Coordinates of C-alpha atoms and ligand atoms in Angstrom, one line a residue:
X1426 CA -27.3 27.5 16.3
X1427 CA -23.5 27.5 16.7
X1428 CA -22.0 30.0 19.1
X1429 CA -19.1 31.3 17.1
X1430 CA -17.6 33.1 20.0
X1431 CA -17.4 29.9 22.0
X1432 CA -15.7 27.7 19.4
X1433 CA -11.9 27.8 18.9
X1434 CA -11.1 29.3 15.5
X1435 CA -9.1 26.5 13.8
X1436 CA -12.0 24.1 14.0
X1437 CA -14.5 25.6 11.7
X1438 CA -12.7 28.3 9.8
X1439 CA -9.0 27.5 10.0
X1440 CA -6.6 30.0 11.5
X1441 CA -5.3 32.2 8.7
X1442 CA -1.6 31.6 8.3
X1443 CA 1.6 31.9 6.4
X1444 CA 3.5 30.3 9.2
X1445 CA 2.5 28.4 12.3
X1446 CA 4.0 26.8 15.4
X1447 CA 2.7 23.5 16.7
X1448 CA 4.0 23.9 20.3
X1449 CA 3.7 20.7 22.4
X1450 CA 3.9 21.1 26.1
X1451 CA 4.0 19.2 29.4
X1452 CA 2.2 20.5 32.4
X1453 CA 4.6 20.5 35.3
X1454 CA 2.3 22.1 37.9
X1455 CA -1.4 21.3 37.5
X1456 CA -2.9 23.8 40.0
X1457 CA -0.6 26.6 38.9
X1458 CA -1.4 25.9 35.2
X1459 CA -5.1 26.2 35.9
X1460 CA -4.6 29.6 37.4
X1461 CA -2.3 30.7 34.5
X1462 CA -4.8 29.5 32.0
X1463 CA -7.2 32.3 33.0
X1464 CA -4.8 34.8 31.4
X1465 CA -4.5 32.8 28.2
X1466 CA -8.3 32.7 27.6
X1467 CA -8.5 36.3 26.3
X1468 CA -5.8 35.4 23.7
X1469 CA -7.6 32.5 22.2
X1470 CA -8.8 33.1 18.7
X1471 CA -12.4 32.1 18.2
X1472 CA -14.3 31.3 15.0
X1473 CA -15.9 34.7 15.2
X1474 CA -12.5 36.4 15.4
X1475 CA -11.2 34.4 12.4
X1476 CA -14.2 35.5 10.3
X1477 CA -13.3 39.1 11.1
X1478 CA -9.6 38.5 10.3
X1479 CA -10.6 36.9 7.0
X1480 CA -12.7 40.0 6.1
X1481 CA -9.7 42.2 6.9
X1482 CA -7.5 40.1 4.6
X1483 CA -10.1 40.3 1.8
X1484 CA -10.5 44.1 2.2
X1485 CA -6.7 44.4 2.1
X1486 CA -6.5 42.4 -1.2
X1487 CA -9.5 44.3 -2.7
X1488 CA -7.7 47.6 -2.0
X1489 CA -4.5 46.2 -3.5
X1490 CA -2.6 47.4 -0.4
X1491 CA 1.1 46.3 -0.2
X1492 CA 2.3 43.6 2.3
X1493 CA 0.4 41.3 4.5
X1494 CA -2.2 42.1 7.1
X1495 CA -0.5 41.6 10.5
X1496 CA -2.4 39.0 12.4
X1497 CA -1.8 36.1 14.8
X1498 CA -4.0 33.3 16.2
X1499 CA -3.7 31.1 19.3
X1500 CA -5.6 27.9 20.0
X1501 CA -5.1 25.4 22.8
X1502 CA -5.9 21.6 23.0
X1503 CA -5.3 18.9 25.6
X1504 CA -4.4 15.2 25.4
X1505 CA -6.1 12.8 27.7
X1506 CA -2.9 12.7 29.8
X1507 CA -3.3 16.5 30.1
X1508 CA -6.7 16.2 31.6
X1509 CA -5.5 13.5 34.0
X1510 CA -2.7 15.8 35.1
X1511 CA -5.2 18.7 35.6
X1512 CA -7.6 16.3 37.5
X1513 CA -10.4 17.1 35.0
X1514 CA -12.9 14.2 34.6
X1515 CA -13.0 13.7 30.8
X1516 CA -15.3 10.6 30.8
X1517 CA -17.8 12.2 28.4
X1518 CA -15.1 12.7 25.8
X1519 CA -14.8 9.0 25.5
X1520 CA -16.5 7.1 22.7
X1521 CA -16.9 4.2 25.2
X1522 CA -16.9 5.7 28.8
X1523 CA -17.3 2.3 30.5
X1524 CA -14.1 0.7 29.3
X1525 CA -12.2 3.8 28.2
X1526 CA -10.4 2.0 25.5
X1527 CA -11.2 4.7 22.9
X1528 CA -8.5 6.3 20.8
X1529 CA -8.5 9.6 22.7
X1530 CA -7.9 7.8 26.1
X1531 CA -5.3 5.4 24.9
X1532 CA -3.5 8.0 22.9
X1533 CA -2.0 7.8 19.4
X1534 CA 1.3 6.1 20.4
X1535 CA -0.6 3.0 21.4
X1536 CA -2.7 3.2 18.2
X1537 CA 0.2 3.9 15.8
X1538 CA 1.6 0.5 14.9
X1539 CA -1.5 -1.8 15.4
X1540 CA -4.2 0.5 14.1
X1541 CA -2.6 3.1 11.9
X1542 CA 0.0 0.9 10.3
X1543 CA 3.1 3.0 11.3
X1544 CA 6.4 1.2 11.1
X1545 CA 7.7 -0.1 14.4
X1546 CA 11.1 -0.1 16.1
X1547 CA 12.4 -3.5 17.3
X1548 CA 10.9 -2.8 20.7
X1549 CA 7.5 -2.5 19.2
X1550 CA 7.2 1.3 19.7
X1551 CA 6.3 3.3 16.6
X1552 CA 9.5 4.5 14.8
X1553 CA 8.8 8.1 15.8
X1554 CA 10.8 11.1 17.1
X1555 CA 11.5 10.5 20.8
X1556 CA 9.5 13.6 21.9
X1557 CA 6.3 11.7 21.0
X1558 CA 7.2 8.5 22.7
X1559 CA 7.6 9.6 26.4
X1560 CA 3.9 10.1 27.4
X1561 CA 4.8 13.7 28.3
X1562 CA 2.6 15.6 25.9
X1563 CA -0.2 17.1 27.8
X1564 CA -1.3 19.8 25.4
X1565 CA -0.7 21.8 22.2
X1566 CA -0.7 25.4 21.4
X1567 CA -1.2 26.3 17.7
X1568 CA 0.2 29.7 17.1
X1569 CA -0.4 31.1 13.6
X1570 CA 0.4 34.3 11.9
X1571 CA 1.5 36.2 8.8
X1572 CA 5.2 36.2 9.7
X1573 CA 7.8 34.5 11.8
X1574 CA 8.3 37.7 13.9
X1575 CA 4.6 37.8 14.7
X1576 CA 4.4 34.2 15.9
X1577 CA 7.6 34.3 17.8
X1578 CA 6.3 37.4 19.7
X1579 CA 3.0 35.6 20.4
X1580 CA 4.9 32.5 21.6
X1581 CA 6.8 34.8 24.0
X1582 CA 3.5 36.1 25.3
X1583 CA 2.2 32.6 25.9
X1584 CA 5.4 31.5 27.6
X1585 CA 5.2 34.5 29.9
X1586 CA 1.7 33.6 31.0
X1587 CA 2.8 30.2 32.1
X1588 CA 6.0 31.5 33.6
X1589 CA 8.3 29.6 31.2
X1590 CA 11.9 30.4 32.0
X1591 CA 11.1 31.3 35.7
X1592 CA 11.0 29.1 38.8
X1593 CA 7.2 29.3 38.8
X1594 CA 6.8 27.8 35.3
X1595 CA 3.7 25.6 35.1
X1596 CA 4.6 24.1 31.7
X1597 CA 7.7 22.7 30.0
X1598 CA 8.1 22.9 26.2
X1599 CA 8.4 19.4 24.7
X1600 CA 8.8 20.4 21.1
X1601 CA 7.8 23.1 18.7
X1602 CA 7.5 22.3 15.0
X1603 CA 7.3 25.2 12.6
X1604 CA 5.1 25.0 9.6
X1605 CA 5.3 27.3 6.5
X1606 CA 3.1 27.5 3.5
X1607 CA 5.2 27.0 0.3
X1608 CA 6.6 30.1 -1.5
X1609 CA 5.0 32.1 -4.3
X1610 CA 2.5 30.4 -6.6
X1611 CA 3.0 27.1 -4.7
X1612 CA 1.5 28.6 -1.6
X1613 CA -1.6 26.4 -1.5
X1614 CA 0.2 23.3 -2.7
X1615 CA 1.6 20.5 -0.6
X1616 CA 5.2 19.3 -1.1
X1617 CA 4.4 16.6 -3.8
X1618 CA 3.1 19.6 -5.8
X1619 CA -0.7 19.1 -5.5
X1620 CA -3.1 21.9 -4.6
X1621 CA -4.6 21.0 -1.2
X1622 CA -7.4 22.2 1.0
X1623 CA -10.1 22.1 -1.7
X1624 CA -12.5 19.6 -0.2
X1625 CA -13.5 19.9 3.4
X1626 CA -17.0 19.3 4.9
X1627 CA -19.5 22.1 4.4
X1628 CA -21.3 22.6 7.7
X1629 CA -25.1 23.0 7.8
X1630 CA -26.0 26.3 9.4
X1631 CA -22.5 27.7 9.4
X1632 CA -21.1 27.9 5.8
X1633 CA -22.6 30.4 3.5
X1634 CA -22.4 30.5 -0.3
X1635 CA -22.2 26.7 -0.5
X1636 CA -20.5 25.6 -3.7
X1637 CA -21.7 22.4 -5.5
X1638 CA -20.1 19.3 -4.1
X1639 CA -20.6 16.5 -1.6
X1640 CA -23.8 17.0 0.6
X1641 CA -23.5 19.4 3.6
X1642 CA -22.9 17.7 6.9
X1643 CA -24.5 18.3 10.3
X1644 CA -22.4 20.5 12.6
X1645 CA -22.1 17.7 15.2
X1646 CA -19.8 15.7 12.8
X1647 CA -17.1 18.3 13.6
X1648 CA -18.4 20.2 16.8
X1649 CA -19.3 18.3 19.9
X1650 CA -22.8 18.7 21.5
X1651 CA -24.6 19.3 18.2
X1652 CA -26.8 17.3 15.8
X1653 CA -24.6 14.7 14.2
X1654 CA -22.5 14.1 17.3
X1655 CA -23.5 10.7 18.5
X1656 CA -22.6 11.5 22.1
X1657 CA -24.3 14.8 22.0
X1658 CA -26.8 14.1 24.9
X1659 CA -24.2 12.8 27.3
X1660 CA -21.5 15.3 26.9
X1661 CA -20.8 17.4 30.0
X1662 CA -21.4 21.1 29.4
X1663 CA -17.7 21.9 29.3
X1664 CA -17.2 19.2 26.6
X1665 CA -19.7 20.8 24.2
X1666 CA -18.6 23.2 21.4
X1667 CA -15.2 21.5 21.2
X1668 CA -13.6 19.1 18.7
X1669 CA -11.1 16.2 18.7
X1670 CA -7.9 17.0 16.9
X1671 CA -5.8 14.2 15.3
X1672 CA -2.3 15.5 14.8
X1673 CA 0.3 13.7 12.6
X1674 CA 3.8 14.8 11.8
X1675 CA 4.4 13.4 8.3
X1676 CA 7.7 13.5 6.3
X1677 CA 7.2 13.4 2.6
X1678 CA 9.9 11.8 0.4
X1679 CA 9.5 14.2 -2.6
X1680 CA 12.5 13.4 -4.8
X1681 CA 11.7 9.7 -4.4
X1682 CA 8.1 10.3 -5.3
X1683 CA 9.1 12.3 -8.4
X1684 CA 11.5 9.6 -9.5
X1685 CA 8.8 6.9 -9.1
X1686 CA 6.5 8.9 -11.4
X1687 CA 9.2 9.2 -14.0
X1688 CA 10.2 5.5 -13.7
X1689 CA 6.6 4.3 -14.0
X1690 CA 5.3 6.9 -16.4
X1691 CA 2.1 5.8 -18.3
X1692 CA 2.6 5.3 -22.0
X1693 CA -0.9 6.0 -23.1
X1694 CA -3.9 7.7 -21.6
X1695 CA -7.4 6.1 -21.4
X1696 CA -8.2 7.1 -24.9
X1697 CA -5.2 5.3 -26.2
X1698 CA -3.3 8.5 -27.0
X1699 CA 0.4 8.2 -26.8
X1700 CA 1.9 10.3 -23.9
X1701 CA 5.4 11.9 -23.7
X1702 CA 7.4 10.8 -20.6
X1703 CA 6.5 14.0 -18.8
X1704 CA 2.8 13.7 -19.6
X1705 CA 2.9 10.0 -18.6
X1706 CA 4.5 10.9 -15.2
X1707 CA 2.0 13.7 -14.6
X1708 CA -1.0 11.4 -15.4
X1709 CA 0.4 8.7 -13.1
X1710 CA 0.7 11.2 -10.2
X1711 CA -2.8 12.5 -10.9
X1712 CA -4.2 9.0 -10.8
X1713 CA -2.5 8.3 -7.5
X1714 CA -4.0 11.4 -5.9
X1715 CA -7.3 11.6 -7.8
X1716 CA -6.6 15.2 -8.8
X1717 CA -4.1 16.9 -11.1
X1718 CA -1.5 19.1 -9.4
X1719 CA -3.6 22.1 -10.4
X1720 CA -6.4 20.6 -8.2
X1721 CA -8.7 19.6 -11.1
X1722 CA -10.4 16.3 -10.2
X1723 CA -9.7 13.4 -12.6
X1724 CA -13.2 12.2 -12.2
X1725 CA -14.2 15.2 -14.3
X1726 CA -11.1 15.6 -16.5
X1727 CA -9.4 12.2 -16.5
X1728 CA -6.8 12.5 -19.2
X1729 CA -6.0 16.2 -19.5
X1730 CA -5.5 18.8 -16.8
X1731 CA -7.9 21.8 -16.8
X1732 CA -6.4 24.6 -14.7
X1733 CA -9.4 26.8 -15.3
X1734 CA -11.7 24.1 -13.8
X1735 CA -9.3 23.7 -10.9
X1736 CA -9.6 27.4 -10.0
X1737 CA -13.4 27.5 -10.2
X1738 CA -14.9 26.8 -6.8
X1739 CA -18.3 26.1 -8.4
X1740 CA -16.8 23.1 -10.3
X1741 CA -13.6 21.9 -8.6
X1742 CA -15.4 19.8 -6.0
X1743 CA -18.5 18.9 -7.9
X1744 CA -17.8 15.3 -8.7
X1745 CA -19.3 12.1 -7.4
X1746 CA -17.8 9.1 -9.2
X1747 CA -21.3 8.7 -10.3
X1748 CA -20.8 7.2 -13.8
X1749 CA -18.2 4.8 -12.8
X1750 CA -19.1 2.9 -9.7
X1751 CA -17.5 -0.2 -10.9
X1752 CA -14.9 1.3 -13.1
X1753 CA -11.4 2.6 -12.7
X1754 CA -11.2 4.2 -16.2
X1755 CA -11.5 7.8 -14.9
X1756 CA -10.3 7.4 -11.4
X1757 CA -8.7 4.4 -9.6
X1758 CA -10.6 3.1 -6.6
X1759 CA -7.6 3.6 -4.4
X1760 CA -6.7 7.1 -5.5
X1761 CA -6.1 9.1 -2.3
X1762 CA -9.2 11.3 -2.6
X1763 CA -11.5 8.5 -3.6
X1764 CA -10.3 6.3 -0.7
X1765 CA -10.6 9.1 1.8
X1766 CA -14.0 10.4 0.6
X1767 CA -15.8 7.8 -1.5
X1768 CA -18.7 10.1 -2.3
X1769 CA -21.3 8.3 -4.5
X1770 CA -19.4 5.1 -4.4
X1771 CA -21.2 4.7 -1.1
X1772 CA -24.1 7.1 -0.8
X1773 CA -26.8 8.4 -3.1
X1774 CA -26.3 5.5 -5.6
X1775 CA -29.3 5.1 -7.8
X1776 CA -29.7 1.3 -7.5
X1777 CA -27.7 0.3 -4.6
X1778 CA -27.5 0.5 -0.8
X1779 CA -26.7 4.0 0.3
X1780 CA -24.2 4.2 3.1
X1781 CA -23.7 7.6 4.6
X1782 CA -20.2 9.1 4.3
X1783 CA -20.9 12.0 6.6
X1784 CA -19.9 10.3 9.9
X1785 CA -16.5 9.6 8.5
X1786 CA -15.8 13.1 7.3
X1787 CA -13.0 15.2 8.8
X1788 CA -12.1 18.9 8.8
X1789 CA -8.5 19.0 7.5
X1790 CA -6.2 21.8 8.6
X1791 CA -2.4 21.6 9.0
X1792 CA 0.5 23.2 7.1
X1793 CA 3.6 22.2 5.2
X1794 CA 7.0 22.2 6.9
X1795 CA 10.6 22.1 5.6
X1796 CA 12.5 23.6 2.7
X1797 CA 12.0 23.2 -1.0
X1798 CA 13.8 20.3 -2.7
X1799 CA 17.4 21.2 -3.5
X1800 CA 19.2 20.7 -6.8
X1801 CA 21.3 18.0 -5.1
X1802 CA 18.3 16.1 -3.8
X1803 CA 16.6 16.3 -7.2
X1804 CA 19.7 15.0 -8.9
X1805 CA 20.3 12.1 -6.5
X1806 CA 16.5 11.4 -6.1
X1807 CA 17.2 11.2 -2.4
X1808 CA 15.7 13.2 0.4
X1809 CA 18.4 14.9 2.5
X1810 CA 16.4 17.6 4.3
X1811 CA 13.1 16.8 6.2
X1812 CA 9.9 18.2 4.7
X1813 CA 6.3 17.3 4.7
X1814 CA 3.0 17.9 6.2
X1815 CA 1.9 18.8 9.8
X1816 CA -1.4 17.0 9.2
X1817 CA -4.2 18.0 11.6
X1818 CA -7.9 17.2 11.4
X1819 CA -11.0 17.9 13.5
X1820 CA -14.0 15.6 14.2
X1821 CA -16.3 14.6 17.0
X1822 CA -15.4 10.9 16.8
X1823 CA -11.8 9.9 16.3
X1824 CA -12.7 6.3 15.6
X1825 CA -15.1 7.2 12.8
X1826 CA -13.0 10.1 11.5
X1827 CA -9.2 10.0 11.3
X1828 CA -8.7 6.5 12.6
X1829 CA -11.3 5.0 10.3
X1830 CA -9.9 6.8 7.2
X1831 CA -6.3 6.0 8.1
X1832 CA -7.0 2.4 9.0
X1833 CA -9.4 0.9 6.6
X1834 CA -9.0 3.3 3.8
X1835 CA -5.3 4.1 3.8
X1836 CA -3.0 1.8 5.6
X1837 CA -4.3 -1.7 5.4
X1838 CA -6.6 -1.7 2.4
X1839 CA -9.1 -3.9 4.2
X1840 CA -11.8 -5.2 1.9
X1841 CA -14.2 -2.6 3.1
X1842 CA -17.6 -4.3 3.7
X1843 CA -19.3 -1.0 2.9
X1844 CA -18.1 -0.9 -0.7
X1845 CA -19.3 -2.9 -3.7
X1846 CA -17.7 -6.3 -4.5
X1847 CA -15.9 -4.8 -7.5
X1848 CA -14.0 -2.5 -5.3
X1849 CA -13.0 -5.2 -2.8
X1850 CA -10.9 -7.0 -5.4
X1851 CA -8.8 -4.1 -6.4
X1852 CA -9.0 -1.5 -3.8
X1853 CA -5.6 -2.1 -2.2
X1854 CA -3.6 0.5 -0.4
X1855 CA -3.6 4.3 -0.6
X1856 CA -0.6 5.3 -2.8
X1857 CA 0.0 8.6 -0.9
X1858 CA -0.3 7.9 2.8
X1859 CA -0.3 4.0 2.8
X1860 CA 2.6 2.4 4.6
X1861 CA 5.0 -0.3 3.7
X1862 CA 5.8 -1.8 0.3
X1863 CA 2.4 -2.2 -1.4
X1864 CA 0.6 -2.6 -4.6
X1865 CA -2.2 -0.7 -6.3
X1866 CA -4.4 -1.4 -9.2
X1867 CA -6.2 1.0 -11.5
X1868 CA -3.3 3.2 -12.3
X1869 CA -3.2 2.2 -15.9
X1870 CA -6.6 3.3 -17.3
X1871 CA -6.3 0.8 -20.2
X1872 CA -5.4 -2.1 -18.0
X1873 CA -7.1 -1.4 -14.6
X1874 CA -6.3 -4.8 -13.1
X1875 CA -2.5 -4.3 -13.6
X1876 CA -0.9 -3.8 -10.2
X1877 CA 2.0 -1.5 -9.6
X1878 CA 4.1 -1.9 -6.5
X1879 CA 5.4 1.1 -4.6
X1880 CA 7.4 2.0 -1.5
X1881 CA 6.1 4.4 1.2
X1882 CA 6.4 8.1 0.2
X1883 CA 5.1 9.4 3.5
X1884 CA 7.0 8.6 6.8
X1885 CA 5.2 9.2 10.2
X1886 CA 7.4 10.9 12.8
X1887 CA 5.0 11.4 15.6
X1888 CA 1.4 12.3 16.5
X1889 CA -1.2 12.6 19.2
X1890 CA -4.9 12.9 19.8
X1891 CA -6.2 16.1 21.5
X1892 CA -9.5 17.7 22.5
X1893 CA -9.9 21.4 21.7
X1894 CA -12.4 22.8 24.2
X1895 CA -14.8 25.6 24.0
X1896 CA -14.0 29.1 25.4
X1897 CA -16.6 28.5 28.2
X1898 CA -15.1 25.1 28.9
X1899 CA -11.7 26.7 29.3
X1900 CA -12.9 29.6 31.4
X1901 CA -15.4 27.9 33.7
X1902 CA -14.0 24.4 34.1
X1903 CA -10.4 23.9 33.1
X1904 CA -9.1 27.3 34.4
X1905 CA -9.7 28.2 38.0
Ligands
N7H509 FE1 -4.9 13.8 2.0 N1 -1.6 14.8 -1.4 O1 -0.9 15.7 -1.6 O2 -1.6 13.9 -2.1 N2 -5.0 14.9 0.3 N3 -2.9 13.9 2.0 N4 -4.9 12.9 3.8 N5 -7.0 13.9 2.1 C1 -6.1 15.4 -0.3 O3 -9.3 17.5 -2.1 C2 -2.1 14.3 1.0 C3 -3.8 12.6 4.6 C4 -7.8 13.4 3.1 O4 -13.1 15.2 0.1 C5 -5.7 16.1 -1.5 O5 -8.7 19.2 -0.8 C6 -0.7 14.2 1.5 C7 -4.2 11.8 5.7 C8 -9.2 13.7 2.8 O6 -12.5 14.5 -1.8 C9 -4.3 16.0 -1.6 C10 -0.7 13.7 2.7 C11 -5.6 11.7 5.7 C12 -9.2 14.4 1.7 C13 -3.9 15.3 -0.5 C14 -2.1 13.5 3.1 C15 -6.0 12.4 4.5 C16 -7.8 14.6 1.2 C17 -6.6 16.8 -2.5 C18 0.4 13.4 3.7 C19 -6.5 11.0 6.6 C20 -10.4 15.1 1.0 C21 -7.0 18.2 -2.1 C22 1.6 13.8 3.6 C23 -6.2 10.0 7.3 C24 -11.0 14.1 0.0 C25 -8.5 18.3 -1.6 C26 -12.3 14.6 -0.6 C27 -7.4 15.3 0.1 C28 -2.5 14.8 -0.2 C29 -2.6 13.0 4.3 C30 -7.3 12.6 4.1 C31 -3.5 16.6 -2.8 C32 0.6 14.6 0.7 C33 -3.3 11.3 6.8 C34 -10.4 13.3 3.7

């Protein structure tokens, strides 16, 4: 049974937020930090607390009360370098403790160019913001809330605990990135315009009112020390009830993406119906993602959006690519959601090998950042202001979770030995988060072998791997 008072809130339930700080820090004084941490622990928002907060939000909505429920959340995570600085032995966090060449230990900077496919600078370093290149990031506070005033106040409280601004400071702020959900009706949509946050793993024994969709997963896929966590039996006590966090700061080139859709708009749908330029652009975008902007999956409604279906939680995730294992008619093999979660392409196939998808599933969190596209940007089809996604996902195995998905599914388009032959020929690179100039097939439903080339629409600006410990781990081992 999961101890919901021991698990940090973002992992299983997602901190409720309109706005959020990702506050990266360096530990300047290890022993002092461990003392200060004792005072932070009561501020940490657990899963139990988030469930109560969500109930408050629901009640507020039901009663049609004005304004937003004031609330804030705080979570804390550490990089491997952070544990080294604190002199905490984190061997049992490693996927291979003997060699310690795992992703968490080496850190994302080393992983970025060779494994994740990020563009490199001439010196071989990833072409990131300097703040992520100096090996200084020891930890991350995620501070969430309903307004900027609330999260700024909470940040001041956190800073006070660690003496920031005084001679006794035990941390130094490296960088704070502010995320904001988009305004009005776009609030759950990412910057390209698609509804996000629909499909996340449903956890056995935790989630209630399970909607039809992919099979439920064991808690240990996301929370360490439980069934489904391969390293469950060898984790030290303090390393249980935690999760690994892969963070990515991703710019999105929205005007360029929109122009690409217009320039390459499909002329006909899969039934041979002629499309207007607007419809053709919309269908092309939907085929790149695997869902319409409304969120409706194209596996269910391939050629016409269905906003009602998109809104219905009983139907909007209940698709399996079941009738089209070797076909791209309804959904291209390389569509973002098909690549990142192949569902019945791999498992539960009536006459084929069944390869479990569960070990590769991730709990996606994160938030948008940046302003809406301006008129000038739209007209010039050129990004002038930074905007995108602060991508964050939780899992118990970074190699099988984030790294696997980004590497073999998204960046390089390796012929994936797990998929059927038909896929290998045409799978190619993910059109949304794939890097470099690349080609993709399957976009034209009537000519699925036709390949379309495309530039990168998402630009990585930084990232790191963290571990988000349990409350007991923080209290009894990390703090002193
Ligand atoms: Fe993706 N997008 O707007 O196009 N993603 N993603 N993602 N993504 C998903 O089903 C997007 C990124 C996954 O279970 C949706 O909830 C953008 C990375 C996974 O069917 C949309 C960026 C990685 C899923 C987007 C981005 C993933 C998923 C549909 C970057 C992992 C669930 C909404 C700026 C390495 C698949 C939904 C499933 C869904 C978009 C990044 C993974 C709309 C813009 C880096 C596992």
